[in-house]
Amino acid sequence: MKVIEVRNLHKRYPGHVAVDDVSFEVAEGEIFGILGPNGAGKTTTVECVAGLRVPDGGTVQVAGLDPRHERKALHRVLGVQLQSAALPEKIKVWEALDLYASFYPDPADWRELMERVGLAEKRDTAFAKLSGGQRQRLSVALALVGRPRVAVLDELTTGLDPQARRDTWELVEQVRDSGVTIVLVTHFMEEAERLCDRIALIDRGRVVAVDTPAGLVARVDAEQRVRFRPSAPVDDALLLALPEVREVSRSGDHVTVSGTGDLAASVTLALAGHQIVPADLRIEQATLDDAFLALTGRKLS
């Protein structure tokens, strides 16, 4: 079932087209990623979806509602965490949650929500004294306090350290598991690959592709590379005789084998047959960054 439908969306600013004929659909219960470089039009797109900006053309439906004309009803089904959002420095965690809960006729229990996002111990901490990861957790809680069907999360993990980022990813997965559809705006390839069921790649205000992470990667050359340091000398001919192998190259004491299919298994089996151990084995495959490069001609990050 479609919970969001965007058709031919346009948004122009003076001297700049931010969103140029963007279309996509989001199914209920999925994590839908909007992935692209900074300045690609991602935030403007979701601001139009959330009713925070008026598009110059096209249509948007969220749970059957038009954000331009049914904002009050939209407010009851859509929760938003924006990259630019900030709270007063002195407001405490519990005060922010209590305040936001007062905006809704039937809010979630903010005390339970505070526990759920891991902020119970920070209940009386001022916003200014929260770490980056704690602020993001509070942002997620504020987006959920109205019991939304859909949550829009914009650049949720920008500026976080690796551990805080992974903790936030786990929180996003828990939110989806609770039945909330999520639109996740990001420019982090690893984040999109980890979390998203489907992704819209956006570049220069246009959608260049919509697919699963695996589907997008499959559009790129499916060649793989296996790199290792052999425990004993290995003849290139041994590897080139394998049907999966296209090329063998060397750099110092490392060997790199390029090919397709079940390349790693074939190479390691052939080496084992000659009592050669592939130390420091690394398997490299195409990524979303490679897919973005193939589709747009430039790197995502």
PDB file of C-alpha atoms in Angstrom, residues 91-269:
ATOM      1  CA  ILE A  91      15.277  23.378  27.624  1.00  0.00           C
ATOM      2  CA  LYS A  92      15.528  20.032  29.369  1.00  0.00           C
ATOM      3  CA  VAL A  93      14.887  16.694  27.676  1.00  0.00           C
ATOM      4  CA  TRP A  94      11.634  16.078  29.559  1.00  0.00           C
ATOM      5  CA  GLU A  95      10.455  19.643  28.949  1.00  0.00           C
ATOM      6  CA  ALA A  96      10.959  19.346  25.180  1.00  0.00           C
ATOM      7  CA  LEU A  97       9.053  16.055  25.052  1.00  0.00           C
ATOM      8  CA  ASP A  98       6.256  17.372  27.276  1.00  0.00           C
ATOM      9  CA  LEU A  99       5.969  20.514  25.134  1.00  0.00           C
ATOM     10  CA  TYR A 100       5.771  18.610  21.851  1.00  0.00           C
ATOM     11  CA  ALA A 101       3.267  16.150  23.318  1.00  0.00           C
ATOM     12  CA  SER A 102       0.983  19.092  24.102  1.00  0.00           C
ATOM     13  CA  PHE A 103       0.701  19.815  20.357  1.00  0.00           C
ATOM     14  CA  TYR A 104      -1.238  16.587  19.712  1.00  0.00           C
ATOM     15  CA  PRO A 105      -4.725  15.437  20.746  1.00  0.00           C
ATOM     16  CA  ASP A 106      -3.564  11.864  21.450  1.00  0.00           C
ATOM     17  CA  PRO A 107       0.211  11.893  21.941  1.00  0.00           C
ATOM     18  CA  ALA A 108       2.411   8.971  22.811  1.00  0.00           C
ATOM     19  CA  ASP A 109       3.495   8.620  26.429  1.00  0.00           C
ATOM     20  CA  TRP A 110       6.609  10.783  26.270  1.00  0.00           C
ATOM     21  CA  ARG A 111       8.075   9.129  29.374  1.00  0.00           C
ATOM     22  CA  GLU A 112       7.931   5.753  27.681  1.00  0.00           C
ATOM     23  CA  LEU A 113       9.315   7.293  24.493  1.00  0.00           C
ATOM     24  CA  MET A 114      12.190   8.853  26.416  1.00  0.00           C
ATOM     25  CA  GLU A 115      13.035   5.410  27.799  1.00  0.00           C
ATOM     26  CA  ARG A 116      12.724   3.837  24.369  1.00  0.00           C
ATOM     27  CA  VAL A 117      15.275   6.155  22.756  1.00  0.00           C
ATOM     28  CA  GLY A 118      17.722   5.759  25.632  1.00  0.00           C
ATOM     29  CA  LEU A 119      17.405   9.214  27.202  1.00  0.00           C
ATOM     30  CA  ALA A 120      15.828   8.377  30.585  1.00  0.00           C
ATOM     31  CA  GLU A 121      19.094   9.111  32.379  1.00  0.00           C
ATOM     32  CA  LYS A 122      19.271  12.483  30.602  1.00  0.00           C
ATOM     33  CA  ARG A 123      15.734  13.482  31.591  1.00  0.00           C
ATOM     34  CA  ASP A 124      16.843  16.672  33.385  1.00  0.00           C
ATOM     35  CA  THR A 125      19.769  17.522  31.079  1.00  0.00           C
ATOM     36  CA  ALA A 126      19.639  20.767  29.127  1.00  0.00           C
ATOM     37  CA  PHE A 127      19.696  20.501  25.330  1.00  0.00           C
ATOM     38  CA  ALA A 128      23.008  22.404  25.203  1.00  0.00           C
ATOM     39  CA  LYS A 129      24.690  19.712  27.314  1.00  0.00           C
ATOM     40  CA  LEU A 130      23.584  16.740  25.211  1.00  0.00           C
ATOM     41  CA  SER A 131      26.090  15.005  22.948  1.00  0.00           C
ATOM     42  CA  GLY A 132      25.474  14.914  19.195  1.00  0.00           C
ATOM     43  CA  GLY A 133      24.085  11.390  19.373  1.00  0.00           C
ATOM     44  CA  GLN A 134      21.816  12.274  22.299  1.00  0.00           C
ATOM     45  CA  ARG A 135      20.447  15.293  20.410  1.00  0.00           C
ATOM     46  CA  GLN A 136      19.617  13.075  17.457  1.00  0.00           C
ATOM     47  CA  ARG A 137      17.861  10.608  19.727  1.00  0.00           C
ATOM     48  CA  LEU A 138      15.815  13.450  21.154  1.00  0.00           C
ATOM     49  CA  SER A 139      14.996  14.601  17.620  1.00  0.00           C
ATOM     50  CA  VAL A 140      13.703  11.131  16.773  1.00  0.00           C
ATOM     51  CA  ALA A 141      11.618  11.061  19.951  1.00  0.00           C
ATOM     52  CA  LEU A 142      10.103  14.454  19.129  1.00  0.00           C
ATOM     53  CA  ALA A 143       9.252  13.221  15.620  1.00  0.00           C
ATOM     54  CA  LEU A 144       7.463  10.214  17.151  1.00  0.00           C
ATOM     55  CA  VAL A 145       5.588  11.831  20.034  1.00  0.00           C
ATOM     56  CA  GLY A 146       2.515  12.445  17.866  1.00  0.00           C
ATOM     57  CA  ARG A 147       2.171   8.729  17.017  1.00  0.00           C
ATOM     58  CA  PRO A 148       2.824   9.306  13.290  1.00  0.00           C
ATOM     59  CA  ARG A 149       2.315   6.747  10.533  1.00  0.00           C
ATOM     60  CA  VAL A 150       5.269   8.278   8.695  1.00  0.00           C
ATOM     61  CA  ALA A 151       8.521   9.797  10.010  1.00  0.00           C
ATOM     62  CA  VAL A 152      10.826  11.947   7.870  1.00  0.00           C
ATOM     63  CA  LEU A 153      14.420  11.860   9.142  1.00  0.00           C
ATOM     64  CA  ASP A 154      16.762  14.329   7.418  1.00  0.00           C
ATOM     65  CA  GLU A 155      20.548  13.763   7.615  1.00  0.00           C
ATOM     66  CA  LEU A 156      20.039  12.103  10.978  1.00  0.00           C
ATOM     67  CA  THR A 157      23.655  11.066  11.598  1.00  0.00           C
ATOM     68  CA  THR A 158      25.612  13.982  10.136  1.00  0.00           C
ATOM     69  CA  GLY A 159      28.384  14.980  12.538  1.00  0.00           C
ATOM     70  CA  LEU A 160      28.134  11.872  14.703  1.00  0.00           C
ATOM     71  CA  ASP A 161      31.068   9.648  15.589  1.00  0.00           C
ATOM     72  CA  PRO A 162      30.980   6.077  14.197  1.00  0.00           C
ATOM     73  CA  GLN A 163      29.585   4.498  17.382  1.00  0.00           C
ATOM     74  CA  ALA A 164      26.849   7.117  17.797  1.00  0.00           C
ATOM     75  CA  ARG A 165      25.972   6.673  14.135  1.00  0.00           C
ATOM     76  CA  ARG A 166      25.533   2.914  14.524  1.00  0.00           C
ATOM     77  CA  ASP A 167      23.502   3.390  17.709  1.00  0.00           C
ATOM     78  CA  THR A 168      21.224   5.757  15.789  1.00  0.00           C
ATOM     79  CA  TRP A 169      20.860   3.216  12.970  1.00  0.00           C
ATOM     80  CA  GLU A 170      19.649   0.648  15.505  1.00  0.00           C
ATOM     81  CA  LEU A 171      17.113   3.176  16.792  1.00  0.00           C
ATOM     82  CA  VAL A 172      15.816   3.809  13.250  1.00  0.00           C
ATOM     83  CA  GLU A 173      15.361   0.062  12.732  1.00  0.00           C
ATOM     84  CA  GLN A 174      13.459  -0.181  16.029  1.00  0.00           C
ATOM     85  CA  VAL A 175      11.168   2.670  14.937  1.00  0.00           C
ATOM     86  CA  ARG A 176      10.389   0.898  11.657  1.00  0.00           C
ATOM     87  CA  ASP A 177       9.769  -2.363  13.515  1.00  0.00           C
ATOM     88  CA  SER A 178       7.163  -0.533  15.603  1.00  0.00           C
ATOM     89  CA  GLY A 179       5.133   0.066  12.425  1.00  0.00           C
ATOM     90  CA  VAL A 180       6.268   3.537  11.370  1.00  0.00           C
ATOM     91  CA  THR A 181       7.113   4.144   7.708  1.00  0.00           C
ATOM     92  CA  ILE A 182      10.390   6.069   7.429  1.00  0.00           C
ATOM     93  CA  VAL A 183      11.708   8.440   4.782  1.00  0.00           C
ATOM     94  CA  LEU A 184      15.442   8.716   5.412  1.00  0.00           C
ATOM     95  CA  VAL A 185      17.395  11.535   3.774  1.00  0.00           C
ATOM     96  CA  THR A 186      21.143  10.910   3.687  1.00  0.00           C
ATOM     97  CA  HIS A 187      24.351  11.368   1.765  1.00  0.00           C
ATOM     98  CA  PHE A 188      26.031   8.447   3.560  1.00  0.00           C
ATOM     99  CA  MET A 189      26.309   5.420   1.305  1.00  0.00           C
ATOM    100  CA  GLU A 190      26.873   2.964   4.178  1.00  0.00           C
ATOM    101  CA  GLU A 191      23.817   4.298   6.010  1.00  0.00           C
ATOM    102  CA  ALA A 192      21.585   3.829   2.973  1.00  0.00           C
ATOM    103  CA  GLU A 193      22.914   0.316   2.329  1.00  0.00           C
ATOM    104  CA  ARG A 194      22.387  -0.696   5.963  1.00  0.00           C
ATOM    105  CA  LEU A 195      18.912   0.744   6.528  1.00  0.00           C
ATOM    106  CA  CYS A 196      16.949   1.263   3.337  1.00  0.00           C
ATOM    107  CA  ASP A 197      14.559  -1.146   1.653  1.00  0.00           C
ATOM    108  CA  ARG A 198      14.542   1.071  -1.442  1.00  0.00           C
ATOM    109  CA  ILE A 199      16.442   4.189  -2.448  1.00  0.00           C
ATOM    110  CA  ALA A 200      15.820   7.153  -4.731  1.00  0.00           C
ATOM    111  CA  LEU A 201      19.137   8.454  -6.052  1.00  0.00           C
ATOM    112  CA  ILE A 202      18.849  12.224  -6.529  1.00  0.00           C
ATOM    113  CA  ASP A 203      21.343  14.415  -8.354  1.00  0.00           C
ATOM    114  CA  ARG A 204      20.965  18.074  -9.328  1.00  0.00           C
ATOM    115  CA  GLY A 205      17.314  18.040  -8.371  1.00  0.00           C
ATOM    116  CA  ARG A 206      16.352  14.994 -10.435  1.00  0.00           C
ATOM    117  CA  VAL A 207      15.715  11.338  -9.574  1.00  0.00           C
ATOM    118  CA  VAL A 208      18.204   9.273 -11.555  1.00  0.00           C
ATOM    119  CA  ALA A 209      17.037   5.871 -10.264  1.00  0.00           C
ATOM    120  CA  VAL A 210      14.762   4.191  -7.710  1.00  0.00           C
ATOM    121  CA  ASP A 211      15.537   0.637  -6.640  1.00  0.00           C
ATOM    122  CA  THR A 212      16.672  -1.580  -3.791  1.00  0.00           C
ATOM    123  CA  PRO A 213      20.312  -1.112  -2.738  1.00  0.00           C
ATOM    124  CA  ALA A 214      21.152  -4.455  -4.373  1.00  0.00           C
ATOM    125  CA  GLY A 215      19.214  -3.490  -7.503  1.00  0.00           C
ATOM    126  CA  LEU A 216      21.133  -0.233  -7.869  1.00  0.00           C
ATOM    127  CA  VAL A 217      24.472  -1.984  -7.391  1.00  0.00           C
ATOM    128  CA  ALA A 218      23.458  -4.613  -9.956  1.00  0.00           C
ATOM    129  CA  ARG A 219      23.194  -1.845 -12.573  1.00  0.00           C
ATOM    130  CA  VAL A 220      26.955  -1.428 -12.309  1.00  0.00           C
ATOM    131  CA  ASP A 221      29.480  -3.822 -13.770  1.00  0.00           C
ATOM    132  CA  ALA A 222      29.087  -6.925 -11.607  1.00  0.00           C
ATOM    133  CA  GLU A 223      32.828  -7.614 -11.581  1.00  0.00           C
ATOM    134  CA  GLN A 224      34.421  -8.477  -8.262  1.00  0.00           C
ATOM    135  CA  ARG A 225      37.982  -8.266  -7.041  1.00  0.00           C
ATOM    136  CA  VAL A 226      39.713 -10.652  -4.644  1.00  0.00           C
ATOM    137  CA  ARG A 227      42.972  -9.407  -3.128  1.00  0.00           C
ATOM    138  CA  PHE A 228      45.301 -11.551  -1.022  1.00  0.00           C
ATOM    139  CA  ARG A 229      48.887 -12.320  -0.061  1.00  0.00           C
ATOM    140  CA  PRO A 230      49.746 -15.930  -1.009  1.00  0.00           C
ATOM    141  CA  SER A 231      51.632 -18.044   1.507  1.00  0.00           C
ATOM    142  CA  ALA A 232      53.714 -19.489  -1.366  1.00  0.00           C
ATOM    143  CA  PRO A 233      54.396 -18.454  -4.975  1.00  0.00           C
ATOM    144  CA  VAL A 234      51.317 -18.817  -7.193  1.00  0.00           C
ATOM    145  CA  ASP A 235      51.367 -19.031 -10.976  1.00  0.00           C
ATOM    146  CA  ASP A 236      49.018 -16.639 -12.769  1.00  0.00           C
ATOM    147  CA  ALA A 237      48.072 -19.480 -15.103  1.00  0.00           C
ATOM    148  CA  LEU A 238      46.540 -21.407 -12.202  1.00  0.00           C
ATOM    149  CA  LEU A 239      44.117 -18.552 -11.559  1.00  0.00           C
ATOM    150  CA  LEU A 240      43.516 -17.557 -15.181  1.00  0.00           C
ATOM    151  CA  ALA A 241      42.407 -21.125 -15.913  1.00  0.00           C
ATOM    152  CA  LEU A 242      39.356 -20.568 -13.679  1.00  0.00           C
ATOM    153  CA  PRO A 243      36.224 -19.649 -15.676  1.00  0.00           C
ATOM    154  CA  GLU A 244      35.312 -16.922 -13.132  1.00  0.00           C
ATOM    155  CA  VAL A 245      38.662 -15.110 -13.528  1.00  0.00           C
ATOM    156  CA  ARG A 246      39.187 -12.336 -16.071  1.00  0.00           C
ATOM    157  CA  GLU A 247      42.455 -10.784 -14.937  1.00  0.00           C
ATOM    158  CA  VAL A 248      45.308 -11.293 -12.460  1.00  0.00           C
ATOM    159  CA  SER A 249      47.514  -8.411 -11.330  1.00  0.00           C
ATOM    160  CA  ARG A 250      50.214  -7.978  -8.707  1.00  0.00           C
ATOM    161  CA  SER A 251      51.345  -5.213  -6.386  1.00  0.00           C
ATOM    162  CA  GLY A 252      54.316  -6.085  -4.212  1.00  0.00           C
ATOM    163  CA  ASP A 253      53.549  -9.401  -2.532  1.00  0.00           C
ATOM    164  CA  HIS A 254      49.777  -9.038  -3.047  1.00  0.00           C
ATOM    165  CA  VAL A 255      47.763 -10.619  -5.845  1.00  0.00           C
ATOM    166  CA  THR A 256      44.496  -9.142  -7.133  1.00  0.00           C
ATOM    167  CA  VAL A 257      42.118 -11.360  -9.097  1.00  0.00           C
ATOM    168  CA  SER A 258      39.238  -9.753 -11.027  1.00  0.00           C
ATOM    169  CA  GLY A 259      36.232 -11.643 -12.325  1.00  0.00           C
ATOM    170  CA  THR A 260      32.585 -12.542 -11.861  1.00  0.00           C
ATOM    171  CA  GLY A 261      30.367 -15.254 -10.358  1.00  0.00           C
ATOM    172  CA  ASP A 262      31.471 -17.034  -7.203  1.00  0.00           C
ATOM    173  CA  LEU A 263      34.964 -15.650  -7.611  1.00  0.00           C
ATOM    174  CA  ALA A 264      36.211 -15.805  -4.028  1.00  0.00           C
ATOM    175  CA  ALA A 265      35.189 -19.432  -3.523  1.00  0.00           C
ATOM    176  CA  SER A 266      36.768 -20.516  -6.820  1.00  0.00           C
ATOM    177  CA  VAL A 267      40.050 -18.745  -6.095  1.00  0.00           C
ATOM    178  CA  THR A 268      40.387 -20.028  -2.531  1.00  0.00           C
ATOM    179  CA  LEU A 269      39.511 -23.584  -3.613  1.00  0.00           C
TER     180      LEU A 269
END
